PDB file of C-alpha atoms in Angstrom:
ATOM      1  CA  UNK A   1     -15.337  13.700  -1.568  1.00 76.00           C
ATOM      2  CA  UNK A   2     -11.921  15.117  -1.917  1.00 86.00           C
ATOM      3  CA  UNK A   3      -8.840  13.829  -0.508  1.00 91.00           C
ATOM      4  CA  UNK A   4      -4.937  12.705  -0.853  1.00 92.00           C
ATOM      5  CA  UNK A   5      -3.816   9.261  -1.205  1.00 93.00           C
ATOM      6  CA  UNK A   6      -0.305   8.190  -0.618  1.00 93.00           C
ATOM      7  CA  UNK A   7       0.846   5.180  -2.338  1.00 93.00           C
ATOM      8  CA  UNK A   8       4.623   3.249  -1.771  1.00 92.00           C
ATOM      9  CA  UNK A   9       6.388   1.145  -3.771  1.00 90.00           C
ATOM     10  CA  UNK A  10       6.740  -1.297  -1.485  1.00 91.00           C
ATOM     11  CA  UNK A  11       5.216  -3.011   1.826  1.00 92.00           C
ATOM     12  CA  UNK A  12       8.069  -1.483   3.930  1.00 91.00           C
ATOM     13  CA  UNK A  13       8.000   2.314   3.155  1.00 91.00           C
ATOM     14  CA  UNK A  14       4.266   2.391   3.983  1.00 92.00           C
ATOM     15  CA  UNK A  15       4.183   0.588   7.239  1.00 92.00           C
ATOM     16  CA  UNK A  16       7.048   2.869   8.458  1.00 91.00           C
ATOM     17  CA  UNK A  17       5.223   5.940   7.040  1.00 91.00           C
ATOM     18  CA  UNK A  18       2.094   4.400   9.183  1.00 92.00           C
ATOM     19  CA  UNK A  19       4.038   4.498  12.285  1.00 91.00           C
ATOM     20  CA  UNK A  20       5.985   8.047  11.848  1.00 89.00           C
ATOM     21  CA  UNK A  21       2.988   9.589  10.790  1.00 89.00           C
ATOM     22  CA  UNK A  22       0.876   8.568  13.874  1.00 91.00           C
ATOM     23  CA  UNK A  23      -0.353  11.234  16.079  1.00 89.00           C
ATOM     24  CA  UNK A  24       1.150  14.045  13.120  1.00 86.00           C
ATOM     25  CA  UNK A  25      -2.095  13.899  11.244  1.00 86.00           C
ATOM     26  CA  UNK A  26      -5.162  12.164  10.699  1.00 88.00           C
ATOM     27  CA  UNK A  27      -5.018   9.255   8.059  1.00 93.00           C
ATOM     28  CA  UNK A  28      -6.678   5.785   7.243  1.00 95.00           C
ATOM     29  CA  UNK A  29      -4.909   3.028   5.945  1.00 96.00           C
ATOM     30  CA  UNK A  30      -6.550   1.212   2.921  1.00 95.00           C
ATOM     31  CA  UNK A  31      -5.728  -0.717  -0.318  1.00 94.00           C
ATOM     32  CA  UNK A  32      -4.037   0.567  -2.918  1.00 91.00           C
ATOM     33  CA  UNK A  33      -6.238   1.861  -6.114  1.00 84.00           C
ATOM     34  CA  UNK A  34      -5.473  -0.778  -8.985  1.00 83.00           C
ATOM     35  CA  UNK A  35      -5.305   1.901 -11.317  1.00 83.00           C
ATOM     36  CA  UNK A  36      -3.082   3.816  -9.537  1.00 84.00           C
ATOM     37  CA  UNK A  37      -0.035   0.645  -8.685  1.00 79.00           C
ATOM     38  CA  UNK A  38      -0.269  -2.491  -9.072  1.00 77.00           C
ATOM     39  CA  UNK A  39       3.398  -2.302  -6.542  1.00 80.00           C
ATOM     40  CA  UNK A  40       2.222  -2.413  -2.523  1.00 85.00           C
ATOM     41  CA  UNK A  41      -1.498  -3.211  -1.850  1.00 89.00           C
ATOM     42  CA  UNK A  42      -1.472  -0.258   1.101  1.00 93.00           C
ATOM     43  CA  UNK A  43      -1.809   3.537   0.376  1.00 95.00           C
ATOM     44  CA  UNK A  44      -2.577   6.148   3.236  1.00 94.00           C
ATOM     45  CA  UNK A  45      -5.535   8.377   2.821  1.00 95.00           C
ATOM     46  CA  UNK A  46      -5.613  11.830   4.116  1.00 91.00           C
ATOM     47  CA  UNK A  47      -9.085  13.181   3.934  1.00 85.00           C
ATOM     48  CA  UNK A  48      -9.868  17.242   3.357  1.00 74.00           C
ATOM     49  CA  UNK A  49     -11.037  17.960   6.303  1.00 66.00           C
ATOM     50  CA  UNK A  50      -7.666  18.173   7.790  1.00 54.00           C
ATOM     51  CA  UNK A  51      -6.229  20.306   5.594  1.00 55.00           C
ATOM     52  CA  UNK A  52      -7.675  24.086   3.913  1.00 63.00           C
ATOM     53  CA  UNK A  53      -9.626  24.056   1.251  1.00 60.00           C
ATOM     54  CA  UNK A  54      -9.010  27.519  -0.034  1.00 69.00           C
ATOM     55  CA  UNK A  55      -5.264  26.929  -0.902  1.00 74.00           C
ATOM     56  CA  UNK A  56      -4.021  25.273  -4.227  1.00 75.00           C
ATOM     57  CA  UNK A  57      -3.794  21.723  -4.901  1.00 79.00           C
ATOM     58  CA  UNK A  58      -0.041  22.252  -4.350  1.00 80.00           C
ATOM     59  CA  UNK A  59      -0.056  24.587  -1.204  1.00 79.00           C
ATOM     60  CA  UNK A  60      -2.320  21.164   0.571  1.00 78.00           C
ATOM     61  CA  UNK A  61      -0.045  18.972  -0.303  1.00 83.00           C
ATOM     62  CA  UNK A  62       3.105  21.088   0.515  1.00 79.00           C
ATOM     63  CA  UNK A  63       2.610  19.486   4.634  1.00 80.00           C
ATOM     64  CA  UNK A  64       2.337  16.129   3.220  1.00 83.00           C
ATOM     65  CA  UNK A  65       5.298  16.138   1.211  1.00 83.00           C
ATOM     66  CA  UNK A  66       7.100  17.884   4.194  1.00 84.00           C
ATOM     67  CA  UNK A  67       6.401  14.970   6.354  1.00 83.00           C
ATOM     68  CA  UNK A  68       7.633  12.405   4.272  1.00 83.00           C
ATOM     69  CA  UNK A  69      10.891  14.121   3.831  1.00 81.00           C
ATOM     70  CA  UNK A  70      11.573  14.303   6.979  1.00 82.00           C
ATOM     71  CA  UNK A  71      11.138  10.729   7.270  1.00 79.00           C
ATOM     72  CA  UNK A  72      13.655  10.676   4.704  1.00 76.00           C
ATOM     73  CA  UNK A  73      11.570   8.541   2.098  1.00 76.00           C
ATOM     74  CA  UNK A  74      12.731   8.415  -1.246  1.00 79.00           C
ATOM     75  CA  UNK A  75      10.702  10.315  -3.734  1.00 76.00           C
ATOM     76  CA  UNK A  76      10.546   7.349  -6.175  1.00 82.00           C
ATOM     77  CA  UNK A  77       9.233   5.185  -3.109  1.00 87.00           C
ATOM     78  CA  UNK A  78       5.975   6.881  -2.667  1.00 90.00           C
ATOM     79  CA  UNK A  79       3.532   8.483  -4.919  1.00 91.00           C
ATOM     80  CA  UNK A  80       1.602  11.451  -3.547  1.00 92.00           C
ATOM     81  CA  UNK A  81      -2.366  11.598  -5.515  1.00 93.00           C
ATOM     82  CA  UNK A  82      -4.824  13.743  -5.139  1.00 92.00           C
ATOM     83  CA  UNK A  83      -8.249  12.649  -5.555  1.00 91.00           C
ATOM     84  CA  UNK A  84     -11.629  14.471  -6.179  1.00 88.00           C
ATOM     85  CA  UNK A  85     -14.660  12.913  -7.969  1.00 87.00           C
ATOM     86  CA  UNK A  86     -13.253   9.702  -9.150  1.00 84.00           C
ATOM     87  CA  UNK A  87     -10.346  12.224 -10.738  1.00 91.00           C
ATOM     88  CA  UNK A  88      -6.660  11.622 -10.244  1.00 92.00           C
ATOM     89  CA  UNK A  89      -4.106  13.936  -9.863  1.00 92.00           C
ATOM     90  CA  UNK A  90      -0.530  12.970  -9.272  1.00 93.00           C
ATOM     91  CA  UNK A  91       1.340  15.419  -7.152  1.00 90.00           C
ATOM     92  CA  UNK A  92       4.701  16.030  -7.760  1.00 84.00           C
ATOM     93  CA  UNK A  93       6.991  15.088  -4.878  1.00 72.00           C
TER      94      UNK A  93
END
């Protein structure tokens, strides 16, 4: 199973990015991967199936990103990952 995971620096930052991103794509809430922060215990997953699989890695992400900018988050409060096959790959911001 493939998918991005958001994680935040801090409890704030990802309940906010809960609410703005409600009803602009499909995402699940659940804890944060110990080996990927030990910072906020919630990340935001955003499964495949909502976004093409025949792009690149960084072409996927580029709607996440664009969403989170214009929430105005700080770059260095979230982490963008994307995850395949117990692999992680951090996705520049």
């Amino acid at each position: 199973m493939s998918y991005f995971l958001i994680t935040f620096a801090n409890t704030h930052t990802a309940i906010s990015t809960q609410k703005f991103l409600t009803g602009k794509i499909n995402f699940c809430i659940m804890p944060t991967l110990r080996e990927l922060s030990q910072s906020c215990g919630i990340s935001i997953r955003i499964n495949l199936t909502e976004l093409d699989e025949t792009q690149t890695l960084q072409e996927m992400a580029y709607p996440i990103i664009k969403l989170m900018d214009s929430q105005s988050v700080s770059s260095n409060l979230y982490q963008l990952y994307y995850i395949q096959d117990n692999q992680i790959t951090p996705i520049p911001s």
